[in-house]
JSON list of C-alpha atoms in Angstrom, two decimals:
[
{"chain": "A", "resi": 1, "resn": "MET", "atom": "CA", "xyz": [-31.84, 64.75, 62.41]},
{"chain": "A", "resi": 2, "resn": "ALA", "atom": "CA", "xyz": [-33.93, 61.81, 62.83]},
{"chain": "A", "resi": 3, "resn": "LEU", "atom": "CA", "xyz": [-32.31, 58.12, 63.37]},
{"chain": "A", "resi": 4, "resn": "ALA", "atom": "CA", "xyz": [-32.82, 55.67, 60.45]},
{"chain": "A", "resi": 5, "resn": "LYS", "atom": "CA", "xyz": [-35.75, 53.36, 61.21]},
{"chain": "A", "resi": 6, "resn": "ILE", "atom": "CA", "xyz": [-35.06, 49.56, 60.98]},
{"chain": "A", "resi": 7, "resn": "LEU", "atom": "CA", "xyz": [-37.87, 46.61, 60.97]},
{"chain": "A", "resi": 8, "resn": "PHE", "atom": "CA", "xyz": [-36.78, 43.14, 61.60]},
{"chain": "A", "resi": 9, "resn": "ILE", "atom": "CA", "xyz": [-39.28, 40.49, 60.55]},
{"chain": "A", "resi": 10, "resn": "CYS", "atom": "CA", "xyz": [-39.56, 36.80, 60.55]},
{"chain": "A", "resi": 11, "resn": "THR", "atom": "CA", "xyz": [-42.58, 34.59, 60.67]},
{"chain": "A", "resi": 12, "resn": "GLU", "atom": "CA", "xyz": [-43.51, 34.46, 64.55]},
{"chain": "A", "resi": 13, "resn": "ASN", "atom": "CA", "xyz": [-41.45, 37.44, 66.05]},
{"chain": "A", "resi": 14, "resn": "SER", "atom": "CA", "xyz": [-40.53, 35.01, 68.62]},
{"chain": "A", "resi": 15, "resn": "ALA", "atom": "CA", "xyz": [-36.67, 34.36, 68.14]},
{"chain": "A", "resi": 16, "resn": "ARG", "atom": "CA", "xyz": [-34.78, 35.62, 65.45]},
{"chain": "A", "resi": 17, "resn": "SER", "atom": "CA", "xyz": [-36.41, 39.10, 64.65]},
{"chain": "A", "resi": 18, "resn": "ILE", "atom": "CA", "xyz": [-36.91, 39.79, 68.26]},
{"chain": "A", "resi": 19, "resn": "MET", "atom": "CA", "xyz": [-33.23, 38.79, 69.16]},
{"chain": "A", "resi": 20, "resn": "ALA", "atom": "CA", "xyz": [-32.12, 40.99, 65.96]},
{"chain": "A", "resi": 21, "resn": "GLU", "atom": "CA", "xyz": [-34.09, 43.85, 67.77]},
{"chain": "A", "resi": 22, "resn": "ALA", "atom": "CA", "xyz": [-32.49, 43.46, 70.79]},
{"chain": "A", "resi": 23, "resn": "ILE", "atom": "CA", "xyz": [-29.03, 43.41, 69.45]},
{"chain": "A", "resi": 24, "resn": "ALA", "atom": "CA", "xyz": [-29.46, 46.46, 67.48]},
{"chain": "A", "resi": 25, "resn": "ARG", "atom": "CA", "xyz": [-31.03, 48.52, 70.32]},
{"chain": "A", "resi": 26, "resn": "HIS", "atom": "CA", "xyz": [-28.50, 47.31, 72.61]},
{"chain": "A", "resi": 27, "resn": "LYS", "atom": "CA", "xyz": [-25.25, 48.17, 70.30]},
{"chain": "A", "resi": 28, "resn": "TYR", "atom": "CA", "xyz": [-26.58, 50.78, 67.77]},
{"chain": "A", "resi": 29, "resn": "ALA", "atom": "CA", "xyz": [-29.18, 52.88, 69.52]},
{"chain": "A", "resi": 30, "resn": "ASP", "atom": "CA", "xyz": [-27.12, 56.15, 68.61]},
{"chain": "A", "resi": 31, "resn": "ARG", "atom": "CA", "xyz": [-27.79, 55.03, 64.63]},
{"chain": "A", "resi": 32, "resn": "PHE", "atom": "CA", "xyz": [-31.00, 53.38, 64.33]},
{"chain": "A", "resi": 33, "resn": "GLU", "atom": "CA", "xyz": [-34.62, 53.45, 65.64]},
{"chain": "A", "resi": 34, "resn": "VAL", "atom": "CA", "xyz": [-35.46, 49.78, 65.97]},
{"chain": "A", "resi": 35, "resn": "TYR", "atom": "CA", "xyz": [-38.53, 47.65, 65.79]},
{"chain": "A", "resi": 36, "resn": "SER", "atom": "CA", "xyz": [-39.50, 43.83, 65.06]},
{"chain": "A", "resi": 37, "resn": "ALA", "atom": "CA", "xyz": [-42.68, 42.02, 63.90]},
{"chain": "A", "resi": 38, "resn": "GLY", "atom": "CA", "xyz": [-43.91, 38.85, 62.70]},
{"chain": "A", "resi": 39, "resn": "SER", "atom": "CA", "xyz": [-45.98, 37.80, 59.57]},
{"chain": "A", "resi": 40, "resn": "HIS", "atom": "CA", "xyz": [-48.04, 35.29, 62.19]},
{"chain": "A", "resi": 41, "resn": "PRO", "atom": "CA", "xyz": [-46.75, 36.44, 65.57]},
{"chain": "A", "resi": 42, "resn": "GLY", "atom": "CA", "xyz": [-46.63, 33.92, 68.45]},
{"chain": "A", "resi": 43, "resn": "THR", "atom": "CA", "xyz": [-44.83, 34.39, 71.96]},
{"chain": "A", "resi": 44, "resn": "ALA", "atom": "CA", "xyz": [-41.28, 35.43, 72.62]},
{"chain": "A", "resi": 45, "resn": "ASP", "atom": "CA", "xyz": [-39.25, 32.47, 73.18]},
{"chain": "A", "resi": 46, "resn": "SER", "atom": "CA", "xyz": [-37.96, 32.15, 76.75]},
{"chain": "A", "resi": 47, "resn": "ARG", "atom": "CA", "xyz": [-34.89, 30.52, 75.16]},
{"chain": "A", "resi": 48, "resn": "ALA", "atom": "CA", "xyz": [-34.10, 33.61, 72.99]},
{"chain": "A", "resi": 49, "resn": "LEU", "atom": "CA", "xyz": [-34.55, 35.88, 76.03]},
{"chain": "A", "resi": 50, "resn": "ALA", "atom": "CA", "xyz": [-32.36, 34.00, 78.35]},
{"chain": "A", "resi": 51, "resn": "VAL", "atom": "CA", "xyz": [-29.26, 33.95, 75.73]},
{"chain": "A", "resi": 52, "resn": "LEU", "atom": "CA", "xyz": [-29.88, 37.77, 75.48]},
{"chain": "A", "resi": 53, "resn": "ASN", "atom": "CA", "xyz": [-29.84, 38.22, 79.12]},
{"chain": "A", "resi": 54, "resn": "SER", "atom": "CA", "xyz": [-26.79, 35.85, 79.42]},
{"chain": "A", "resi": 55, "resn": "HIS", "atom": "CA", "xyz": [-24.98, 38.46, 77.15]},
{"chain": "A", "resi": 56, "resn": "GLY", "atom": "CA", "xyz": [-25.93, 41.38, 79.20]},
{"chain": "A", "resi": 57, "resn": "ILE", "atom": "CA", "xyz": [-28.45, 42.29, 76.39]},
{"chain": "A", "resi": 58, "resn": "SER", "atom": "CA", "xyz": [-31.60, 43.87, 77.81]},
{"chain": "A", "resi": 59, "resn": "THR", "atom": "CA", "xyz": [-34.99, 42.02, 76.97]},
{"chain": "A", "resi": 60, "resn": "GLU", "atom": "CA", "xyz": [-37.32, 45.03, 78.58]},
{"chain": "A", "resi": 61, "resn": "GLY", "atom": "CA", "xyz": [-40.23, 45.42, 76.31]},
{"chain": "A", "resi": 62, "resn": "LEU", "atom": "CA", "xyz": [-39.65, 42.38, 74.02]},
{"chain": "A", "resi": 63, "resn": "PHE", "atom": "CA", "xyz": [-42.70, 40.81, 72.92]},
{"chain": "A", "resi": 64, "resn": "SER", "atom": "CA", "xyz": [-44.18, 39.32, 69.63]},
{"chain": "A", "resi": 65, "resn": "LYS", "atom": "CA", "xyz": [-45.72, 41.78, 67.48]},
{"chain": "A", "resi": 66, "resn": "PRO", "atom": "CA", "xyz": [-48.00, 41.59, 64.29]},
{"chain": "A", "resi": 67, "resn": "LEU", "atom": "CA", "xyz": [-46.61, 42.85, 60.87]},
{"chain": "A", "resi": 68, "resn": "SER", "atom": "CA", "xyz": [-49.94, 44.66, 60.62]},
{"chain": "A", "resi": 69, "resn": "ALA", "atom": "CA", "xyz": [-49.03, 47.05, 63.47]},
{"chain": "A", "resi": 70, "resn": "HIS", "atom": "CA", "xyz": [-46.57, 48.75, 61.49]},
{"chain": "A", "resi": 71, "resn": "ARG", "atom": "CA", "xyz": [-48.39, 49.40, 58.08]},
{"chain": "A", "resi": 72, "resn": "GLN", "atom": "CA", "xyz": [-48.73, 52.82, 58.71]},
{"chain": "A", "resi": 73, "resn": "GLN", "atom": "CA", "xyz": [-44.91, 53.60, 59.13]},
{"chain": "A", "resi": 74, "resn": "HIS", "atom": "CA", "xyz": [-42.38, 53.89, 56.70]},
{"chain": "A", "resi": 75, "resn": "PHE", "atom": "CA", "xyz": [-38.71, 52.24, 57.30]},
{"chain": "A", "resi": 76, "resn": "ASP", "atom": "CA", "xyz": [-35.44, 52.97, 55.98]},
{"chain": "A", "resi": 77, "resn": "TYR", "atom": "CA", "xyz": [-34.74, 49.37, 56.05]},
{"chain": "A", "resi": 78, "resn": "ALA", "atom": "CA", "xyz": [-37.04, 46.06, 56.47]},
{"chain": "A", "resi": 79, "resn": "ILE", "atom": "CA", "xyz": [-34.94, 43.06, 56.95]},
{"chain": "A", "resi": 80, "resn": "VAL", "atom": "CA", "xyz": [-36.62, 39.75, 56.52]},
{"chain": "A", "resi": 81, "resn": "LEU", "atom": "CA", "xyz": [-34.75, 37.03, 58.45]},
{"chain": "A", "resi": 82, "resn": "CYS", "atom": "CA", "xyz": [-36.37, 34.10, 56.77]},
{"chain": "A", "resi": 83, "resn": "SER", "atom": "CA", "xyz": [-37.14, 33.17, 53.05]},
{"chain": "A", "resi": 84, "resn": "LYS", "atom": "CA", "xyz": [-40.81, 32.04, 53.91]},
{"chain": "A", "resi": 85, "resn": "THR", "atom": "CA", "xyz": [-41.59, 35.51, 55.03]},
{"chain": "A", "resi": 86, "resn": "ALA", "atom": "CA", "xyz": [-39.96, 37.36, 52.31]},
{"chain": "A", "resi": 87, "resn": "ALA", "atom": "CA", "xyz": [-42.69, 36.83, 49.82]},
{"chain": "A", "resi": 88, "resn": "GLU", "atom": "CA", "xyz": [-45.36, 37.44, 52.32]},
{"chain": "A", "resi": 89, "resn": "CYS", "atom": "CA", "xyz": [-44.54, 40.82, 53.31]},
{"chain": "A", "resi": 90, "resn": "ALA", "atom": "CA", "xyz": [-42.92, 42.24, 50.19]},
{"chain": "A", "resi": 91, "resn": "HIS", "atom": "CA", "xyz": [-45.88, 44.34, 49.83]},
{"chain": "A", "resi": 92, "resn": "ASP", "atom": "CA", "xyz": [-47.27, 44.73, 53.32]},
{"chain": "A", "resi": 93, "resn": "ILE", "atom": "CA", "xyz": [-44.46, 46.97, 54.36]},
{"chain": "A", "resi": 94, "resn": "SER", "atom": "CA", "xyz": [-43.36, 50.54, 53.39]},
{"chain": "A", "resi": 95, "resn": "ALA", "atom": "CA", "xyz": [-39.36, 50.55, 53.36]},
{"chain": "A", "resi": 96, "resn": "LYS", "atom": "CA", "xyz": [-36.81, 52.48, 51.15]},
{"chain": "A", "resi": 97, "resn": "HIS", "atom": "CA", "xyz": [-34.78, 49.21, 51.34]},
{"chain": "A", "resi": 98, "resn": "LEU", "atom": "CA", "xyz": [-35.99, 45.61, 51.87]},
{"chain": "A", "resi": 99, "resn": "LEU", "atom": "CA", "xyz": [-33.11, 43.39, 52.65]},
{"chain": "A", "resi": 100, "resn": "ALA", "atom": "CA", "xyz": [-33.21, 39.58, 52.79]},
{"chain": "A", "resi": 101, "resn": "TRP", "atom": "CA", "xyz": [-31.20, 37.76, 55.31]},
{"chain": "A", "resi": 102, "resn": "ASP", "atom": "CA", "xyz": [-32.09, 33.94, 55.55]},
{"chain": "A", "resi": 103, "resn": "PHE", "atom": "CA", "xyz": [-31.18, 32.68, 59.09]},
{"chain": "A", "resi": 104, "resn": "SER", "atom": "CA", "xyz": [-32.35, 29.20, 60.36]},
{"chain": "A", "resi": 105, "resn": "ASP", "atom": "CA", "xyz": [-34.95, 29.20, 63.07]},
{"chain": "A", "resi": 106, "resn": "PRO", "atom": "CA", "xyz": [-33.11, 27.84, 66.33]},
{"chain": "A", "resi": 107, "resn": "LYS", "atom": "CA", "xyz": [-36.61, 26.53, 67.40]},
{"chain": "A", "resi": 108, "resn": "GLN", "atom": "CA", "xyz": [-36.22, 23.78, 65.09]},
{"chain": "A", "resi": 109, "resn": "GLN", "atom": "CA", "xyz": [-33.01, 22.33, 67.03]},
{"chain": "A", "resi": 110, "resn": "GLY", "atom": "CA", "xyz": [-34.63, 23.70, 70.29]},
{"chain": "A", "resi": 111, "resn": "THR", "atom": "CA", "xyz": [-31.39, 23.83, 72.19]},
{"chain": "A", "resi": 112, "resn": "LEU", "atom": "CA", "xyz": [-29.84, 26.70, 73.85]},
{"chain": "A", "resi": 113, "resn": "LYS", "atom": "CA", "xyz": [-26.62, 26.17, 72.06]},
{"chain": "A", "resi": 114, "resn": "ALA", "atom": "CA", "xyz": [-28.78, 26.87, 68.69]},
{"chain": "A", "resi": 115, "resn": "PHE", "atom": "CA", "xyz": [-30.13, 30.00, 70.15]},
{"chain": "A", "resi": 116, "resn": "GLU", "atom": "CA", "xyz": [-26.54, 30.95, 71.20]},
{"chain": "A", "resi": 117, "resn": "THR", "atom": "CA", "xyz": [-25.26, 30.45, 67.79]},
{"chain": "A", "resi": 118, "resn": "THR", "atom": "CA", "xyz": [-28.16, 32.52, 66.15]},
{"chain": "A", "resi": 119, "resn": "LEU", "atom": "CA", "xyz": [-27.30, 35.29, 68.60]},
{"chain": "A", "resi": 120, "resn": "HIS", "atom": "CA", "xyz": [-23.69, 35.53, 67.38]},
{"chain": "A", "resi": 121, "resn": "GLU", "atom": "CA", "xyz": [-24.33, 35.15, 63.88]},
{"chain": "A", "resi": 122, "resn": "LEU", "atom": "CA", "xyz": [-26.90, 37.94, 63.79]},
{"chain": "A", "resi": 123, "resn": "ALA", "atom": "CA", "xyz": [-24.48, 40.11, 65.95]},
{"chain": "A", "resi": 124, "resn": "GLU", "atom": "CA", "xyz": [-22.05, 39.46, 63.06]},
{"chain": "A", "resi": 125, "resn": "ARG", "atom": "CA", "xyz": [-24.30, 40.36, 60.25]},
{"chain": "A", "resi": 126, "resn": "LEU", "atom": "CA", "xyz": [-25.48, 43.40, 62.10]},
{"chain": "A", "resi": 127, "resn": "SER", "atom": "CA", "xyz": [-21.70, 44.56, 62.47]},
{"chain": "A", "resi": 128, "resn": "MET", "atom": "CA", "xyz": [-20.87, 44.14, 58.67]},
{"chain": "A", "resi": 129, "resn": "PHE", "atom": "CA", "xyz": [-24.10, 45.87, 57.79]},
{"chain": "A", "resi": 130, "resn": "VAL", "atom": "CA", "xyz": [-23.21, 48.84, 60.31]},
{"chain": "A", "resi": 131, "resn": "LEU", "atom": "CA", "xyz": [-19.81, 49.10, 58.76]},
{"chain": "A", "resi": 132, "resn": "LEU", "atom": "CA", "xyz": [-21.27, 49.58, 55.22]},
{"chain": "A", "resi": 133, "resn": "TYR", "atom": "CA", "xyz": [-23.96, 51.97, 56.35]},
{"chain": "A", "resi": 134, "resn": "ASP", "atom": "CA", "xyz": [-21.34, 53.91, 58.23]},
{"chain": "A", "resi": 135, "resn": "LYS", "atom": "CA", "xyz": [-19.28, 54.24, 54.77]},
{"chain": "A", "resi": 136, "resn": "GLN", "atom": "CA", "xyz": [-22.41, 55.31, 53.29]},
{"chain": "A", "resi": 137, "resn": "HIS", "atom": "CA", "xyz": [-23.15, 58.02, 55.60]},
{"chain": "A", "resi": 138, "resn": "GLN", "atom": "CA", "xyz": [-19.90, 59.68, 56.37]},
{"chain": "A", "resi": 139, "resn": "HIS", "atom": "CA", "xyz": [-20.01, 63.14, 57.39]},
{"chain": "A", "resi": 140, "resn": "GLU", "atom": "CA", "xyz": [-19.28, 66.24, 55.50]},
{"chain": "A", "resi": 141, "resn": "PRO", "atom": "CA", "xyz": [-16.62, 68.66, 56.57]},
{"chain": "A", "resi": 142, "resn": "LEU", "atom": "CA", "xyz": [-17.44, 70.35, 59.60]},
{"chain": "A", "resi": 143, "resn": "THR", "atom": "CA", "xyz": [-18.51, 74.18, 59.51]},
{"chain": "A", "resi": 144, "resn": "ALA", "atom": "CA", "xyz": [-18.64, 77.00, 61.76]},
{"chain": "A", "resi": 145, "resn": "LEU", "atom": "CA", "xyz": [-22.43, 77.44, 60.85]},
{"chain": "A", "resi": 146, "resn": "ASN", "atom": "CA", "xyz": [-23.04, 73.36, 61.43]},
{"chain": "A", "resi": 147, "resn": "LEU", "atom": "CA", "xyz": [-21.15, 73.54, 64.89]},
{"chain": "A", "resi": 148, "resn": "CYS", "atom": "CA", "xyz": [-23.13, 76.64, 66.03]},
{"chain": "A", "resi": 149, "resn": "LYS", "atom": "CA", "xyz": [-26.58, 74.74, 65.03]},
{"chain": "A", "resi": 150, "resn": "LEU", "atom": "CA", "xyz": [-25.38, 71.64, 66.72]},
{"chain": "A", "resi": 151, "resn": "LEU", "atom": "CA", "xyz": [-24.35, 73.51, 69.83]},
{"chain": "A", "resi": 152, "resn": "SER", "atom": "CA", "xyz": [-27.53, 75.66, 69.88]},
{"chain": "A", "resi": 153, "resn": "ASP", "atom": "CA", "xyz": [-29.35, 72.95, 71.72]},
{"chain": "A", "resi": 154, "resn": "ASP", "atom": "CA", "xyz": [-28.89, 72.51, 75.50]},
{"chain": "A", "resi": 155, "resn": "THR", "atom": "CA", "xyz": [-28.65, 68.53, 75.48]},
{"chain": "A", "resi": 156, "resn": "ARG", "atom": "CA", "xyz": [-26.04, 68.42, 72.72]},
{"chain": "A", "resi": 157, "resn": "LEU", "atom": "CA", "xyz": [-24.05, 71.55, 74.22]},
{"chain": "A", "resi": 158, "resn": "ASN", "atom": "CA", "xyz": [-23.99, 70.00, 77.71]},
{"chain": "A", "resi": 159, "resn": "THR", "atom": "CA", "xyz": [-23.01, 66.50, 76.25]},
{"chain": "A", "resi": 160, "resn": "VAL", "atom": "CA", "xyz": [-20.04, 68.01, 74.52]},
{"chain": "A", "resi": 161, "resn": "LEU", "atom": "CA", "xyz": [-18.78, 70.07, 77.42]},
{"chain": "A", "resi": 162, "resn": "LEU", "atom": "CA", "xyz": [-19.08, 66.92, 79.80]},
{"chain": "A", "resi": 163, "resn": "ILE", "atom": "CA", "xyz": [-17.11, 64.93, 77.36]},
{"chain": "A", "resi": 164, "resn": "GLN", "atom": "CA", "xyz": [-14.61, 67.71, 76.97]},
{"chain": "A", "resi": 165, "resn": "ALA", "atom": "CA", "xyz": [-14.22, 67.63, 80.80]},
{"chain": "A", "resi": 166, "resn": "GLU", "atom": "CA", "xyz": [-14.23, 63.83, 80.90]},
{"chain": "A", "resi": 167, "resn": "GLN", "atom": "CA", "xyz": [-12.45, 63.05, 78.01]},
{"chain": "A", "resi": 168, "resn": "GLU", "atom": "CA", "xyz": [-14.62, 60.02, 77.46]},
{"chain": "A", "resi": 169, "resn": "LEU", "atom": "CA", "xyz": [-18.21, 58.97, 78.56]},
{"chain": "A", "resi": 170, "resn": "CYS", "atom": "CA", "xyz": [-20.82, 56.27, 77.86]},
{"chain": "A", "resi": 171, "resn": "VAL", "atom": "CA", "xyz": [-24.33, 56.75, 77.30]},
{"chain": "A", "resi": 172, "resn": "CYS", "atom": "CA", "xyz": [-25.43, 55.68, 80.86]},
{"chain": "A", "resi": 173, "resn": "GLU", "atom": "CA", "xyz": [-22.74, 58.22, 82.37]},
{"chain": "A", "resi": 174, "resn": "LEU", "atom": "CA", "xyz": [-24.47, 60.86, 80.23]},
{"chain": "A", "resi": 175, "resn": "THR", "atom": "CA", "xyz": [-28.12, 60.05, 81.15]},
{"chain": "A", "resi": 176, "resn": "ALA", "atom": "CA", "xyz": [-27.01, 59.96, 84.66]},
{"chain": "A", "resi": 177, "resn": "ALA", "atom": "CA", "xyz": [-25.39, 63.55, 84.28]},
{"chain": "A", "resi": 178, "resn": "LEU", "atom": "CA", "xyz": [-28.18, 65.11, 82.12]},
{"chain": "A", "resi": 179, "resn": "MET", "atom": "CA", "xyz": [-30.83, 63.60, 83.87]},
{"chain": "A", "resi": 180, "resn": "GLU", "atom": "CA", "xyz": [-32.28, 62.40, 80.24]},
{"chain": "A", "resi": 181, "resn": "THR", "atom": "CA", "xyz": [-33.64, 59.34, 78.90]},
{"chain": "A", "resi": 182, "resn": "GLN", "atom": "CA", "xyz": [-31.30, 56.87, 76.94]},
{"chain": "A", "resi": 183, "resn": "PRO", "atom": "CA", "xyz": [-32.99, 57.20, 73.61]},
{"chain": "A", "resi": 184, "resn": "LYS", "atom": "CA", "xyz": [-32.93, 61.26, 73.69]},
{"chain": "A", "resi": 185, "resn": "ILE", "atom": "CA", "xyz": [-29.33, 60.98, 74.61]},
{"chain": "A", "resi": 186, "resn": "SER", "atom": "CA", "xyz": [-28.61, 58.47, 71.88]},
{"chain": "A", "resi": 187, "resn": "ARG", "atom": "CA", "xyz": [-30.38, 60.58, 69.36]},
{"chain": "A", "resi": 188, "resn": "HIS", "atom": "CA", "xyz": [-28.23, 63.81, 70.14]},
{"chain": "A", "resi": 189, "resn": "LEU", "atom": "CA", "xyz": [-25.05, 61.53, 70.04]},
{"chain": "A", "resi": 190, "resn": "ALA", "atom": "CA", "xyz": [-26.09, 60.03, 66.72]},
{"chain": "A", "resi": 191, "resn": "MET", "atom": "CA", "xyz": [-26.20, 63.76, 65.38]},
{"chain": "A", "resi": 192, "resn": "LEU", "atom": "CA", "xyz": [-22.73, 64.77, 67.13]},
{"chain": "A", "resi": 193, "resn": "ARG", "atom": "CA", "xyz": [-21.12, 61.80, 65.76]},
{"chain": "A", "resi": 194, "resn": "LYS", "atom": "CA", "xyz": [-22.46, 62.08, 62.17]},
{"chain": "A", "resi": 195, "resn": "ALA", "atom": "CA", "xyz": [-21.48, 65.62, 62.15]},
{"chain": "A", "resi": 196, "resn": "GLY", "atom": "CA", "xyz": [-17.82, 64.36, 63.00]},
{"chain": "A", "resi": 197, "resn": "LEU", "atom": "CA", "xyz": [-17.95, 66.18, 66.36]},
{"chain": "A", "resi": 198, "resn": "LEU", "atom": "CA", "xyz": [-17.63, 63.04, 68.29]},
{"chain": "A", "resi": 199, "resn": "GLN", "atom": "CA", "xyz": [-16.33, 59.34, 67.75]},
{"chain": "A", "resi": 200, "resn": "ASP", "atom": "CA", "xyz": [-16.92, 56.24, 69.44]},
{"chain": "A", "resi": 201, "resn": "ARG", "atom": "CA", "xyz": [-15.26, 53.15, 70.66]},
{"chain": "A", "resi": 202, "resn": "ARG", "atom": "CA", "xyz": [-16.88, 50.02, 72.03]},
{"chain": "A", "resi": 203, "resn": "GLN", "atom": "CA", "xyz": [-15.64, 48.18, 75.24]},
{"chain": "A", "resi": 204, "resn": "GLY", "atom": "CA", "xyz": [-17.38, 45.12, 76.31]},
{"chain": "A", "resi": 205, "resn": "GLN", "atom": "CA", "xyz": [-21.11, 46.02, 76.41]},
{"chain": "A", "resi": 206, "resn": "TRP", "atom": "CA", "xyz": [-20.38, 49.73, 76.67]},
{"chain": "A", "resi": 207, "resn": "VAL", "atom": "CA", "xyz": [-19.86, 52.31, 73.82]},
{"chain": "A", "resi": 208, "resn": "TYR", "atom": "CA", "xyz": [-17.70, 55.54, 74.78]},
{"chain": "A", "resi": 209, "resn": "TYR", "atom": "CA", "xyz": [-17.83, 58.84, 73.12]},
{"chain": "A", "resi": 210, "resn": "ARG", "atom": "CA", "xyz": [-15.15, 61.26, 72.87]},
{"chain": "A", "resi": 211, "resn": "LEU", "atom": "CA", "xyz": [-14.18, 64.38, 70.82]},
{"chain": "A", "resi": 212, "resn": "ALA", "atom": "CA", "xyz": [-13.25, 63.25, 67.21]},
{"chain": "A", "resi": 213, "resn": "GLU", "atom": "CA", "xyz": [-9.25, 62.94, 66.65]},
{"chain": "A", "resi": 214, "resn": "ASP", "atom": "CA", "xyz": [-9.54, 64.81, 63.53]},
{"chain": "A", "resi": 215, "resn": "LEU", "atom": "CA", "xyz": [-11.43, 67.54, 64.67]},
{"chain": "A", "resi": 216, "resn": "PRO", "atom": "CA", "xyz": [-10.63, 70.88, 63.24]},
{"chain": "A", "resi": 217, "resn": "LEU", "atom": "CA", "xyz": [-8.36, 73.08, 65.38]},
{"chain": "A", "resi": 218, "resn": "TRP", "atom": "CA", "xyz": [-10.47, 75.87, 65.21]},
{"chain": "A", "resi": 219, "resn": "ALA", "atom": "CA", "xyz": [-13.48, 73.72, 66.45]},
{"chain": "A", "resi": 220, "resn": "SER", "atom": "CA", "xyz": [-11.39, 72.23, 69.32]},
{"chain": "A", "resi": 221, "resn": "GLU", "atom": "CA", "xyz": [-10.49, 75.62, 70.48]},
{"chain": "A", "resi": 222, "resn": "SER", "atom": "CA", "xyz": [-14.00, 76.84, 70.23]},
{"chain": "A", "resi": 223, "resn": "ILE", "atom": "CA", "xyz": [-15.37, 73.90, 72.69]},
{"chain": "A", "resi": 224, "resn": "LYS", "atom": "CA", "xyz": [-12.57, 74.79, 74.85]},
{"chain": "A", "resi": 225, "resn": "HIS", "atom": "CA", "xyz": [-13.63, 78.55, 74.92]},
{"chain": "A", "resi": 226, "resn": "PHE", "atom": "CA", "xyz": [-16.99, 77.27, 75.49]},
{"chain": "A", "resi": 227, "resn": "ALA", "atom": "CA", "xyz": [-16.25, 75.08, 78.27]},
{"chain": "A", "resi": 228, "resn": "THR", "atom": "CA", "xyz": [-14.35, 77.87, 80.05]},
{"chain": "A", "resi": 229, "resn": "ALA", "atom": "CA", "xyz": [-17.50, 80.02, 79.63]},
{"chain": "A", "resi": 230, "resn": "ALA", "atom": "CA", "xyz": [-19.91, 77.48, 81.03]},
{"chain": "A", "resi": 231, "resn": "ALA", "atom": "CA", "xyz": [-17.73, 76.32, 83.91]},
{"chain": "A", "resi": 232, "resn": "ASN", "atom": "CA", "xyz": [-20.03, 77.25, 86.65]},
{"chain": "A", "resi": 233, "resn": "SER", "atom": "CA", "xyz": [-23.04, 75.72, 84.86]},
{"chain": "A", "resi": 234, "resn": "ILE", "atom": "CA", "xyz": [-21.35, 72.50, 83.67]},
{"chain": "A", "resi": 235, "resn": "GLN", "atom": "CA", "xyz": [-20.55, 71.76, 87.79]},
{"chain": "A", "resi": 236, "resn": "PRO", "atom": "CA", "xyz": [-24.25, 70.50, 88.58]},
{"chain": "A", "resi": 237, "resn": "LEU", "atom": "CA", "xyz": [-23.66, 68.13, 85.71]},
{"chain": "A", "resi": 238, "resn": "LEU", "atom": "CA", "xyz": [-20.49, 66.77, 86.76]},
{"chain": "A", "resi": 239, "resn": "ALA", "atom": "CA", "xyz": [-21.62, 66.41, 90.41]},
{"chain": "A", "resi": 240, "resn": "ASN", "atom": "CA", "xyz": [-24.66, 64.25, 88.90]},
{"chain": "A", "resi": 241, "resn": "LEU", "atom": "CA", "xyz": [-22.16, 62.25, 87.10]},
{"chain": "A", "resi": 242, "resn": "ASN", "atom": "CA", "xyz": [-19.92, 61.65, 90.20]},
{"chain": "A", "resi": 243, "resn": "ALA", "atom": "CA", "xyz": [-23.19, 60.78, 92.13]},
{"chain": "A", "resi": 244, "resn": "MET", "atom": "CA", "xyz": [-24.21, 57.99, 89.95]},
{"chain": "A", "resi": 245, "resn": "GLY", "atom": "CA", "xyz": [-22.46, 55.26, 91.88]},
{"chain": "A", "resi": 246, "resn": "GLU", "atom": "CA", "xyz": [-20.64, 52.50, 90.17]},
{"chain": "A", "resi": 247, "resn": "ARG", "atom": "CA", "xyz": [-19.45, 53.85, 86.67]},
{"chain": "A", "resi": 248, "resn": "PRO", "atom": "CA", "xyz": [-18.44, 51.55, 84.01]},
{"chain": "A", "resi": 249, "resn": "VAL", "atom": "CA", "xyz": [-14.58, 51.01, 83.96]},
{"chain": "A", "resi": 250, "resn": "ARG", "atom": "CA", "xyz": [-13.04, 51.89, 80.89]},
{"chain": "A", "resi": 251, "resn": "GLU", "atom": "CA", "xyz": [-9.66, 50.37, 79.72]},
{"chain": "A", "resi": 252, "resn": "GLN", "atom": "CA", "xyz": [-6.84, 52.95, 79.25]},
{"chain": "A", "resi": 253, "resn": "LEU", "atom": "CA", "xyz": [-6.39, 53.92, 75.87]},
{"chain": "A", "resi": 254, "resn": "CYS", "atom": "CA", "xyz": [-2.72, 53.07, 74.61]},
{"chain": "A", "resi": 255, "resn": "CYS", "atom": "CA", "xyz": [-2.22, 56.45, 73.01]},
{"chain": "A", "resi": 256, "resn": "SER", "atom": "CA", "xyz": [-4.06, 58.66, 75.73]}
]
């Protein structure tokens, strides 16, 4: 199952859309493949990058890109962040859904506070968008056939077995244990979460995954049997996890 593709657009791709790209990648990499572009691209604003960094949001690989670079791609969502650009790009981008979110340009005020405000407003709007997205993409009841298909992939099987063993893991822990890239792990987590096998929760900058609380008893017991059968093969992965150094500190769940 491919991740939904989102393109954020503003005029210069220097502040609003590039910040939206960074936030969405940071918080929702398990749901979306994220891009940004500008109708008249400039240079990524150093203040936008500074504000992102101050909140622990990676700016690696962020730079202003032309809208024309994405004309051969099809997106599930194209989100235009300024009214001026909406009319310009309506016919230039192939997208299932074209959304208009009109955010003022923080460069007009030119203060770090303006960029900080834009970051928080974008994060809040994205949070609302994801709530609606998740409601529209709720998983169907898990079946034995679907479970077998999901766990036929080594990465997904080992992910589930590691979470079964540790109760809860975040993406960085899984990348260390499985020695896979973050995008690949995020794609597989998205499949497992959408199928209803996993659920997630956010704590600060980290998103943690655990087996779904409403997992059918037969599925839960099946995973326990798989874990017993794979006990020897999972040990090297647990060793990788324990060797990763400083692991994120999670808060104790009140009901665990």
